[in-house]
Coordinates of N, CA and C in Angstrom, one line a residue:
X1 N 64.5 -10.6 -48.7 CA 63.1 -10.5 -48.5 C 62.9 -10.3 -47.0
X2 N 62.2 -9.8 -46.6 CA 61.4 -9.3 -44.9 C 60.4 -9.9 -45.5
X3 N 60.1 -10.7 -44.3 CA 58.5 -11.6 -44.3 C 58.1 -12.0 -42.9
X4 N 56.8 -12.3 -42.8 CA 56.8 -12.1 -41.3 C 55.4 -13.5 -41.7
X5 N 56.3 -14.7 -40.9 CA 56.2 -15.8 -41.1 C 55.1 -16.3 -39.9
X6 N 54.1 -17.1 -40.6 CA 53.6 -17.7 -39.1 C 54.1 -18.2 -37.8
X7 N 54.2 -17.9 -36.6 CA 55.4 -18.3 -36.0 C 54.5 -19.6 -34.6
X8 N 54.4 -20.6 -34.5 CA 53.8 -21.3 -34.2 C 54.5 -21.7 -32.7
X9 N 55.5 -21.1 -32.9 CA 56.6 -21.4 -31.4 C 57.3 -19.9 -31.1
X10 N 58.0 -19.9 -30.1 CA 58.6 -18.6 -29.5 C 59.8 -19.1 -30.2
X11 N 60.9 -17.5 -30.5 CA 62.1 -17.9 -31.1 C 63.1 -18.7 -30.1
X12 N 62.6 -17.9 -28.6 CA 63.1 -18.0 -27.4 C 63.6 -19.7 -27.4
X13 N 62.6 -20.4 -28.1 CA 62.3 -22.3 -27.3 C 63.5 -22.8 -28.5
X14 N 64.1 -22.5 -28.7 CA 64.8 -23.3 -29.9 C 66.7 -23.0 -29.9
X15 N 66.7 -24.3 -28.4 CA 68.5 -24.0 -28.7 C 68.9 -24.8 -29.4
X16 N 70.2 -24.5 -29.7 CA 71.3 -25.5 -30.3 C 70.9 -26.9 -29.5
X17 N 70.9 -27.6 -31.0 CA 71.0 -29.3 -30.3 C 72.5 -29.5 -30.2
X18 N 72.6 -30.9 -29.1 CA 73.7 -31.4 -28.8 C 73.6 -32.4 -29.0
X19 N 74.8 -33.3 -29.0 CA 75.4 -34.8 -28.9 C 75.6 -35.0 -27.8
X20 N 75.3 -36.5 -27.0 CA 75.5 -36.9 -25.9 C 75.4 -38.3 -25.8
X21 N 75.9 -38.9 -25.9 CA 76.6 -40.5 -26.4 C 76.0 -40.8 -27.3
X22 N 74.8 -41.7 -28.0 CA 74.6 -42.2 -28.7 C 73.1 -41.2 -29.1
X23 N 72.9 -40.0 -28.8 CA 71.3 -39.0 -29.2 C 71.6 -38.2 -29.2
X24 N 70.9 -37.6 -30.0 CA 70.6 -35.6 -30.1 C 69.9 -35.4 -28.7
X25 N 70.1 -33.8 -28.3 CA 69.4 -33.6 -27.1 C 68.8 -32.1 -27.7
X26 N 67.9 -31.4 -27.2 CA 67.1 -30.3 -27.0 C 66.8 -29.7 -25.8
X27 N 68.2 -29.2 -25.1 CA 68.2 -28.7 -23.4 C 68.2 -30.0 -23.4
X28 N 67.3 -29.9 -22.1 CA 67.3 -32.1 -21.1 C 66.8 -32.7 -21.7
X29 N 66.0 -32.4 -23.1 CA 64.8 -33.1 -23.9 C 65.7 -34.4 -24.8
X30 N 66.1 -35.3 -25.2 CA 65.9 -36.0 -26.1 C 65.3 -35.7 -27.7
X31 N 66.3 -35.4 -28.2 CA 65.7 -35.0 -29.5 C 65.8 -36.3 -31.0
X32 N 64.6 -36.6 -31.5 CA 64.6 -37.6 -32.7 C 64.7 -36.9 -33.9
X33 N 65.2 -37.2 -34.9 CA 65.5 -36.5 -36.0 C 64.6 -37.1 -37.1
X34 N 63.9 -36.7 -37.6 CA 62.3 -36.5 -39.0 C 63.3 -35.6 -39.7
X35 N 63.9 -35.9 -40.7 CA 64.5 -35.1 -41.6 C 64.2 -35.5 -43.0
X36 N 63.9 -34.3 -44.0 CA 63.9 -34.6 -45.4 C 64.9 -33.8 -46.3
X37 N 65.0 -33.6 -47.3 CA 66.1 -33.4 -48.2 C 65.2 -31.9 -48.7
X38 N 65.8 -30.6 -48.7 CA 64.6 -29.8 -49.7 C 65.6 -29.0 -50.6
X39 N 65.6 -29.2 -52.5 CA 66.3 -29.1 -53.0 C 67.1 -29.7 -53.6
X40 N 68.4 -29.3 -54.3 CA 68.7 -28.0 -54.5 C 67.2 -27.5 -55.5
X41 N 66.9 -26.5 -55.4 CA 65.9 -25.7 -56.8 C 66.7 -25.0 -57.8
X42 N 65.9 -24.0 -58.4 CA 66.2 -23.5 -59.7 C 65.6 -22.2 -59.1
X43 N 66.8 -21.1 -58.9 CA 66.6 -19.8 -58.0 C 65.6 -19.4 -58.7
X44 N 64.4 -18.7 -57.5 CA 63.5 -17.9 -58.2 C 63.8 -16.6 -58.4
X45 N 64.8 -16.2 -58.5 CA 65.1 -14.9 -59.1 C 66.3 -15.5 -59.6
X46 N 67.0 -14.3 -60.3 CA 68.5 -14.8 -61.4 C 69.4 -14.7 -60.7
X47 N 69.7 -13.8 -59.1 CA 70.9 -13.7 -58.7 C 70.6 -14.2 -57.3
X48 N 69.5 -15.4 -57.0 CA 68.9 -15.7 -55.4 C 68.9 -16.6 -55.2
X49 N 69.0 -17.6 -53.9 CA 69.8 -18.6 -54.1 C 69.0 -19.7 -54.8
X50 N 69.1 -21.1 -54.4 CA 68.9 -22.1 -54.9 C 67.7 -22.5 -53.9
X51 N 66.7 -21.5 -53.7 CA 65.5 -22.0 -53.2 C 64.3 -21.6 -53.7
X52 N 62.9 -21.7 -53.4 CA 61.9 -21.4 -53.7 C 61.7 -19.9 -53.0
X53 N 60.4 -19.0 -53.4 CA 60.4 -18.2 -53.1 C 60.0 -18.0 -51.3
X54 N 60.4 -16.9 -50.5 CA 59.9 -17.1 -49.0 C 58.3 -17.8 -49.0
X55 N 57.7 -17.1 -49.7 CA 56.3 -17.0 -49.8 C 56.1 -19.0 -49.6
X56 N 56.6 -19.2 -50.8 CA 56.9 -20.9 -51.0 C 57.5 -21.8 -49.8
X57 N 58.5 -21.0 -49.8 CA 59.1 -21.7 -48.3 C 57.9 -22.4 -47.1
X58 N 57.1 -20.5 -46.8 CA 56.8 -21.2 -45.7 C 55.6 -22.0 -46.0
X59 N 55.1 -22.1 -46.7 CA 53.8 -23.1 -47.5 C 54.4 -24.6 -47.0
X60 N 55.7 -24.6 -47.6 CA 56.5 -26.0 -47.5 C 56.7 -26.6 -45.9
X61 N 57.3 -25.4 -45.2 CA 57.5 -25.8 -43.7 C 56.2 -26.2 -43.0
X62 N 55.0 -25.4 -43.5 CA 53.8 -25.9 -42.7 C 53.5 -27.2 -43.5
X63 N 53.6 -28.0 -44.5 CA 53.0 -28.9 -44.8 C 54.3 -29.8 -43.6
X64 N 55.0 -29.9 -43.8 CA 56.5 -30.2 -43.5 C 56.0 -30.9 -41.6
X65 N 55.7 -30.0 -41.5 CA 55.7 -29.5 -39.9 C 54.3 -30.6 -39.4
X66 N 53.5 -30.5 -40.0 CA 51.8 -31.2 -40.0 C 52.6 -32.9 -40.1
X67 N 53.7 -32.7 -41.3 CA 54.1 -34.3 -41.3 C 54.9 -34.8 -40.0
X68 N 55.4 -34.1 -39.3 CA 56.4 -34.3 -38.1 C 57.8 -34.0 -38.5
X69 N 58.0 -33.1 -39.5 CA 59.3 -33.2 -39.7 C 59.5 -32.2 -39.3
X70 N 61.4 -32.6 -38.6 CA 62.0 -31.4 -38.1 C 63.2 -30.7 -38.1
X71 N 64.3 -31.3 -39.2 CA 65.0 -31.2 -39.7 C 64.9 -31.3 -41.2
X72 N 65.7 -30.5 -41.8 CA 65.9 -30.3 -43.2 C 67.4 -30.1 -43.8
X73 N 67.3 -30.7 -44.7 CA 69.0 -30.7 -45.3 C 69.2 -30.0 -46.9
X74 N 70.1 -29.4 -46.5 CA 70.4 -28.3 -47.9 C 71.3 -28.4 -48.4
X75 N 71.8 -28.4 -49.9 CA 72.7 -28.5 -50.3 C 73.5 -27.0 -51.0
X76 N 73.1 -25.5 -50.3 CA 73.5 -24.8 -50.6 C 73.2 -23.8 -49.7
X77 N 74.7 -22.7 -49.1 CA 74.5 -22.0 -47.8 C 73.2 -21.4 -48.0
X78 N 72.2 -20.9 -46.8 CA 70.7 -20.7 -46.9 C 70.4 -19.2 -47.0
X79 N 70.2 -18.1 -47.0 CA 70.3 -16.9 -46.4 C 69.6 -16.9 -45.2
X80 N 69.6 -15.8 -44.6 CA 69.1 -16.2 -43.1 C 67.9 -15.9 -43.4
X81 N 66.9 -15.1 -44.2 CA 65.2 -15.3 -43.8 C 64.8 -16.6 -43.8
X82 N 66.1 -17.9 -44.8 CA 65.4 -19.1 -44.8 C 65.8 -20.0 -43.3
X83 N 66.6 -19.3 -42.6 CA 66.5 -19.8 -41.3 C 65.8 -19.5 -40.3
X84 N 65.3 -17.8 -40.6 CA 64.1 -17.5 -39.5 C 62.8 -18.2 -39.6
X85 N 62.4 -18.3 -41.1 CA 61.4 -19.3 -41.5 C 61.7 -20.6 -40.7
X86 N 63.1 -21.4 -40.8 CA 62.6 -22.8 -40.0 C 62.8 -22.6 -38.8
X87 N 63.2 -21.5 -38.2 CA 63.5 -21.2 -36.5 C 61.3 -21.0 -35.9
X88 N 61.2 -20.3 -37.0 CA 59.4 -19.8 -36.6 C 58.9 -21.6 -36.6
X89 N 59.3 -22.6 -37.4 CA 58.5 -23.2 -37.7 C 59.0 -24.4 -36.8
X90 N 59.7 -24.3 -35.6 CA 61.1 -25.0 -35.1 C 61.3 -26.2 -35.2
X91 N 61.9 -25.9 -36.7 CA 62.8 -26.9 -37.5 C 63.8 -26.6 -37.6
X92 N 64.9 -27.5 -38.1 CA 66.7 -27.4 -37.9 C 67.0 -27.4 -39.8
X93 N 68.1 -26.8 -39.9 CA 68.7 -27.1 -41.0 C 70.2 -27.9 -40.9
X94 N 70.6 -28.7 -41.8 CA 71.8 -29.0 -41.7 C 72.3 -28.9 -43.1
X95 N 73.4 -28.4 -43.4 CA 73.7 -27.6 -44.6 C 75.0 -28.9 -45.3
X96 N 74.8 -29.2 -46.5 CA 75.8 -30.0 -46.8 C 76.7 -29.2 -47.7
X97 N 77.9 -28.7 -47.3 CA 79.0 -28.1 -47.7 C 79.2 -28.6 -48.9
X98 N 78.9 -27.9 -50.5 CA 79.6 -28.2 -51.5 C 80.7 -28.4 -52.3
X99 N 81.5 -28.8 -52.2 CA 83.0 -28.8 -52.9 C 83.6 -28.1 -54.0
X100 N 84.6 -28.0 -53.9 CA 85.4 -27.3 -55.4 C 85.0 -28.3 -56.3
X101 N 86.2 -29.6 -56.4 CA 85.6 -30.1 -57.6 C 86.4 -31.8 -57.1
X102 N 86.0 -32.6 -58.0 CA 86.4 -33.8 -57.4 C 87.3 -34.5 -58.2
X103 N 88.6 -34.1 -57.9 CA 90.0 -34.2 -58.5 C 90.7 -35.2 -57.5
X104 N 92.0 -35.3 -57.9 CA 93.3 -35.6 -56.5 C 93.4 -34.1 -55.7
X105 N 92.8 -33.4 -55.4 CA 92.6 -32.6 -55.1 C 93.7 -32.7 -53.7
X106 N 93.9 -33.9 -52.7 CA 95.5 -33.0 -52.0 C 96.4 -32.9 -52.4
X107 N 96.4 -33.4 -53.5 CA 97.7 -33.0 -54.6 C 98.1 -31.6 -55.2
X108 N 96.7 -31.0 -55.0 CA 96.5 -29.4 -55.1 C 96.4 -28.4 -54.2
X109 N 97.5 -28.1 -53.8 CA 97.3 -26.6 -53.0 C 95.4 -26.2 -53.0
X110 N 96.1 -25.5 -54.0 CA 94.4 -24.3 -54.2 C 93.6 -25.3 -54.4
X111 N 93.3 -26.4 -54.8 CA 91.8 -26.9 -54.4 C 91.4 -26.9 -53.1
X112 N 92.8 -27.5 -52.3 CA 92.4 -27.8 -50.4 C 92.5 -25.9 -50.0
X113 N 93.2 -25.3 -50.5 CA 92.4 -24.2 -50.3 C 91.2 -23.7 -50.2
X114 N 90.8 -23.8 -51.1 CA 89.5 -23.5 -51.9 C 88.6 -24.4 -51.1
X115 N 88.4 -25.9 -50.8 CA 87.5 -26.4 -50.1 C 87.6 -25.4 -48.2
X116 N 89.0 -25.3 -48.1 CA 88.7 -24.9 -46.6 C 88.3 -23.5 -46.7
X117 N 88.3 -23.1 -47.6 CA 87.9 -21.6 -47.5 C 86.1 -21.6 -47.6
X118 N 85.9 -22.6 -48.7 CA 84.3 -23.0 -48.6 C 84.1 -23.3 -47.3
X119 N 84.1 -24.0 -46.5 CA 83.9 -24.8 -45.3 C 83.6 -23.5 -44.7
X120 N 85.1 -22.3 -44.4 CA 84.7 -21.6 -43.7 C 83.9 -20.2 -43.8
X121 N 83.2 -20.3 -45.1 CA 82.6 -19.5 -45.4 C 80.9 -19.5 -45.4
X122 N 80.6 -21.1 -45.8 CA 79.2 -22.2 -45.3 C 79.0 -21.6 -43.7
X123 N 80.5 -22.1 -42.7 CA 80.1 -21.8 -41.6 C 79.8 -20.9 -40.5
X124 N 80.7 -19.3 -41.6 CA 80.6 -18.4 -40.8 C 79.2 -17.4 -41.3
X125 N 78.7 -18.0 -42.0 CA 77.4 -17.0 -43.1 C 76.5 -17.3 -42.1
X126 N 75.9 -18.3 -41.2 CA 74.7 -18.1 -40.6 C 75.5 -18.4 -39.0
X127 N 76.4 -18.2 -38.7 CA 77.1 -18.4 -37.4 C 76.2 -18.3 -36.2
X128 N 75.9 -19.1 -35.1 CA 75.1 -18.8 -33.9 C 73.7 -19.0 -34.3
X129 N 73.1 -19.1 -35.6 CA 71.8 -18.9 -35.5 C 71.1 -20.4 -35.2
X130 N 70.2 -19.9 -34.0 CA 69.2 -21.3 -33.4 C 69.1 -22.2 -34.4
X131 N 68.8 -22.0 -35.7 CA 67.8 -23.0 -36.5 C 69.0 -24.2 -37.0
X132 N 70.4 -23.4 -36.7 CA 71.8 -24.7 -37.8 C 71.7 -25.7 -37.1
X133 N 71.1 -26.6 -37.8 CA 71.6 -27.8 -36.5 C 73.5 -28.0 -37.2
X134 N 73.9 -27.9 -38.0 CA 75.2 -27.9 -38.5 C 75.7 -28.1 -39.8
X135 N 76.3 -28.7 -40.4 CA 77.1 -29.0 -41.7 C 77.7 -30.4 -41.8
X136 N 77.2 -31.0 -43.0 CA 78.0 -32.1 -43.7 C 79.3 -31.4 -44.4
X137 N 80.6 -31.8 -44.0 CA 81.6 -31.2 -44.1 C 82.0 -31.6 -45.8
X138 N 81.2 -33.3 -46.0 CA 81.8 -33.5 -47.1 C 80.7 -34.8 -47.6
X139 N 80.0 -34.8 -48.8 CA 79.3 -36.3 -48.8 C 79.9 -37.3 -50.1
X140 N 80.2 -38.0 -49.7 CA 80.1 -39.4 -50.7 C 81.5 -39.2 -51.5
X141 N 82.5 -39.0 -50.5 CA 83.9 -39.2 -51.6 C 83.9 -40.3 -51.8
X142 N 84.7 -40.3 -53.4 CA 84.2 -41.4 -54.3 C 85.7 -42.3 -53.9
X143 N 85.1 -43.8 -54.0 CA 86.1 -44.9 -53.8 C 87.7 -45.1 -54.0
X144 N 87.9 -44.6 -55.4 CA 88.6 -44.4 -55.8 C 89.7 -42.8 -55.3
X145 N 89.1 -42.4 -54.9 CA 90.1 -41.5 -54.4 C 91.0 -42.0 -52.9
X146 N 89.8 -42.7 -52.0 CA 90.2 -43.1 -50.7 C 91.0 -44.0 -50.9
X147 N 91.6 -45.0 -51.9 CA 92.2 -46.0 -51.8 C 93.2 -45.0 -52.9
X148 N 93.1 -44.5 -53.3 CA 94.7 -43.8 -53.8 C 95.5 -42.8 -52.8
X149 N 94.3 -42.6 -52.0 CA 95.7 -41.6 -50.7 C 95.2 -42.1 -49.3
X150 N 94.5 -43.0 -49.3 CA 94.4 -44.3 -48.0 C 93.4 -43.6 -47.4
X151 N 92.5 -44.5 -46.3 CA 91.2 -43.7 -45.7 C 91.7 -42.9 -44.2
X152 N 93.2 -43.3 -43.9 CA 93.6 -42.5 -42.9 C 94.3 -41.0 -43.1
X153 N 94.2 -40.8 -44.2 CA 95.2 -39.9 -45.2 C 93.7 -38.6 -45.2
X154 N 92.7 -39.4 -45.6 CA 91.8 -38.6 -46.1 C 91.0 -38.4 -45.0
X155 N 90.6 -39.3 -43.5 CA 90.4 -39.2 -42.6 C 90.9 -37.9 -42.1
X156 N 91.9 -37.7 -41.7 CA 92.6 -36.8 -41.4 C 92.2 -35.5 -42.0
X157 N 92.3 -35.3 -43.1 CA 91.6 -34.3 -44.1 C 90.6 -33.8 -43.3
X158 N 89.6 -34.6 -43.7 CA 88.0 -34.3 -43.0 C 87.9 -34.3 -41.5
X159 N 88.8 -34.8 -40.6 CA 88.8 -34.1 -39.3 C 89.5 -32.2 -39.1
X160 N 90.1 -32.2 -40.3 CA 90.6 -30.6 -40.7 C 89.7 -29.6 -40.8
X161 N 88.4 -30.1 -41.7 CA 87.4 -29.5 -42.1 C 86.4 -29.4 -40.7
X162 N 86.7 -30.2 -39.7 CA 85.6 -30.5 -38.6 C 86.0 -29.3 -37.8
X163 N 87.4 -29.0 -37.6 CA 87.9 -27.8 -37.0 C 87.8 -26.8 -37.0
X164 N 87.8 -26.3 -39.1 CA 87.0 -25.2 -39.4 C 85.3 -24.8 -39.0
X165 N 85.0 -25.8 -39.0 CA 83.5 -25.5 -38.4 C 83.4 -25.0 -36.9
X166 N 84.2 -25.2 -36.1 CA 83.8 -25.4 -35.0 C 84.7 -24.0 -34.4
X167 N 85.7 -23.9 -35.4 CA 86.4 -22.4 -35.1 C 85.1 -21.4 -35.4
X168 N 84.4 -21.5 -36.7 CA 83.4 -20.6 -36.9 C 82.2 -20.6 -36.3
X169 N 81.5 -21.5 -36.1 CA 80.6 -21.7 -35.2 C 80.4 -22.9 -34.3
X170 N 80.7 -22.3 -32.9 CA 81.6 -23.9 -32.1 C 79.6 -24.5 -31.4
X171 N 78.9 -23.7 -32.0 CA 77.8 -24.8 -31.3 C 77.5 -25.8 -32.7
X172 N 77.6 -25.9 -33.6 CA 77.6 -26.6 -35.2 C 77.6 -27.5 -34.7
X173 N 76.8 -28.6 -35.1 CA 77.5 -29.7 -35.0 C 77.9 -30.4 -36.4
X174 N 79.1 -30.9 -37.0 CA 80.0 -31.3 -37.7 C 79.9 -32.8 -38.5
X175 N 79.8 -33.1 -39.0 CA 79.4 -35.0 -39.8 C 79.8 -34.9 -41.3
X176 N 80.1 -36.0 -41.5 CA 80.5 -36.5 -43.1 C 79.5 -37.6 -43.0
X177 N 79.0 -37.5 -44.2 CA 78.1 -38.0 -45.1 C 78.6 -39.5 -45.5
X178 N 78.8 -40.6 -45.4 CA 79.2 -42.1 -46.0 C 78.0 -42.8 -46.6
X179 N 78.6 -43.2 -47.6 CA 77.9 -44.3 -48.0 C 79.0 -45.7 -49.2
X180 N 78.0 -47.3 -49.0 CA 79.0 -48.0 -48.6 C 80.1 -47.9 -49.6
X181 N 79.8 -47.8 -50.9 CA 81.0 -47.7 -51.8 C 82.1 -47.2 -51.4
X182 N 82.4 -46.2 -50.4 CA 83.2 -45.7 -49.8 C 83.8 -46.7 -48.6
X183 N 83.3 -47.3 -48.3 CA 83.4 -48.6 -47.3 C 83.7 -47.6 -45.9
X184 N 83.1 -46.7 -45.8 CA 83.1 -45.9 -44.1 C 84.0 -45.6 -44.0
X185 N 84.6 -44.4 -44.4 CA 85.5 -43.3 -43.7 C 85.2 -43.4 -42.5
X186 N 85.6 -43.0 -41.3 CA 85.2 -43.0 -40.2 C 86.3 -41.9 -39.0
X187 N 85.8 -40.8 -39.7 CA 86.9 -39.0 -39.3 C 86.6 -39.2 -37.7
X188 N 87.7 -39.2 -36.9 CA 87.3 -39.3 -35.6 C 86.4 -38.5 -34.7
X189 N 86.7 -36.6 -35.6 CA 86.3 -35.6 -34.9 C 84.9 -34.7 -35.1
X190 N 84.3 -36.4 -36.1 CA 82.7 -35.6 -36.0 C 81.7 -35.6 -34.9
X191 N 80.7 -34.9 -35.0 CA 79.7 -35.3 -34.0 C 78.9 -36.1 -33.9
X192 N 78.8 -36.7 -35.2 CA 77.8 -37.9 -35.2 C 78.5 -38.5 -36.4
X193 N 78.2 -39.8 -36.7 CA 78.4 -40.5 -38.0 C 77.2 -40.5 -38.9
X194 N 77.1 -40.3 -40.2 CA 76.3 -40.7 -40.8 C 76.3 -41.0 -42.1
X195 N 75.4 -42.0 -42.8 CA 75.2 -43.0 -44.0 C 74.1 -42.7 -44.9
X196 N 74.6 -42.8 -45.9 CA 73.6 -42.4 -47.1 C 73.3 -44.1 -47.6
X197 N 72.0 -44.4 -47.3 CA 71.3 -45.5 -48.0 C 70.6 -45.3 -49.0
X198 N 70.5 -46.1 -50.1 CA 69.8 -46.2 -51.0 C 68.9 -47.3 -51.2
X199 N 67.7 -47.6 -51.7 CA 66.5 -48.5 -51.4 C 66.7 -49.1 -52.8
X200 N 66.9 -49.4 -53.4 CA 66.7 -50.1 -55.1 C 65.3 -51.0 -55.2
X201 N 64.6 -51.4 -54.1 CA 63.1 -52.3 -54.3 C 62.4 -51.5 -53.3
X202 N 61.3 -51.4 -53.1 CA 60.4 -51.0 -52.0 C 60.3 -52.1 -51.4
X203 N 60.6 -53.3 -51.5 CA 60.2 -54.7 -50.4 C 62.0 -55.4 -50.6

């Protein structure tokens, strides 16, 4: 789709964020992260990805945008009109790399194939573009696998996956997804750490 999206900022204003000890930065700015989840959907056409239509999109970014949010997280590589949309609307995506399948999987050649070939495929599809803030390399490996090949074993693993990213697009920034069931993997070579909470009461 060509669409020519409200653009409320210059494409010019929107570099890559960085890490710098314990914050995101935007150039010298300090950057806070307003992020929501959008997705996965039910393609609006039969062979398009797993999003709403552009038209829909940018409806969503302006409500999105009104709320202060400025990051968005996807669970499937985006095409790029859906990153011009959040570069017009300057918002970040961060893309959460899907897996083959969730086996003993380094017991398998071609699955750890197949994941690193995903990884480098997630990374090289929108490579360079302003709007990536980067990739979850991996979310929520399940308990049971980390305690059958140990969390330094699988640690390792996922500092593997951090390198493919950064061969493909070295401004990305790189993270695995934890939450506690997993009792914190903790991959030395991400850029940031991050935790998936769950709320079970509202109080």
């Amino acid at each position: 789709h060509d669409i020519v999206s409200p653009a409320p900022f210059a494409a010019t204003e929107l570099p890559r964020l960085q890490v710098r000890a314990k914050f995101f930065f935007e150039g010298e700015n300090p950057f806070y992260l307003q992020g929501v989840t959008y997705g996965p959907f039910r393609p609006a056409t039969e062979d398009g990805p797993n999003l709403p239509t552009p038209e829909k999109v940018t409806v969503d970014f302006g409500l999105m945008r009104d709320l202060g949010i400025n990051v968005i997280r996807v669970y499937h590589t985006p095409p790029k009109w859906f990153l011009d949309l959040a570069q017009s609307f300057r918002m970040r995506v961060m893309l959460t790399i899907p897996w083959h399948k969730r086996v003993l999987f380094l017991d398998e050649s071609e699955a750890v194939d197949t994941i690193r070939e995903n990884v480098a495929k997630a990374a090289q599809a929108n490579a360079g573009h302003p709007a990536m803030l980067g990739f979850f390399i991996d979310n929520e490996i399940p308990p049971d696998l980390v305690r059958w090949y140990g969390a330094r074993r699988m640690e390792e693993f996922l500092n593997s996956l951090v390198r493919i990213v950064k061969k493909n697009d070295p401004l990305a920034l790189a993270a695995y997804a934890n939450f506690p069931p997993t009792e914190y993997l903790l991959p030395s070579e991400v850029d940031f750490y991050s935790y998936n909470v769950y709320l079970h009461r509202k109080k």
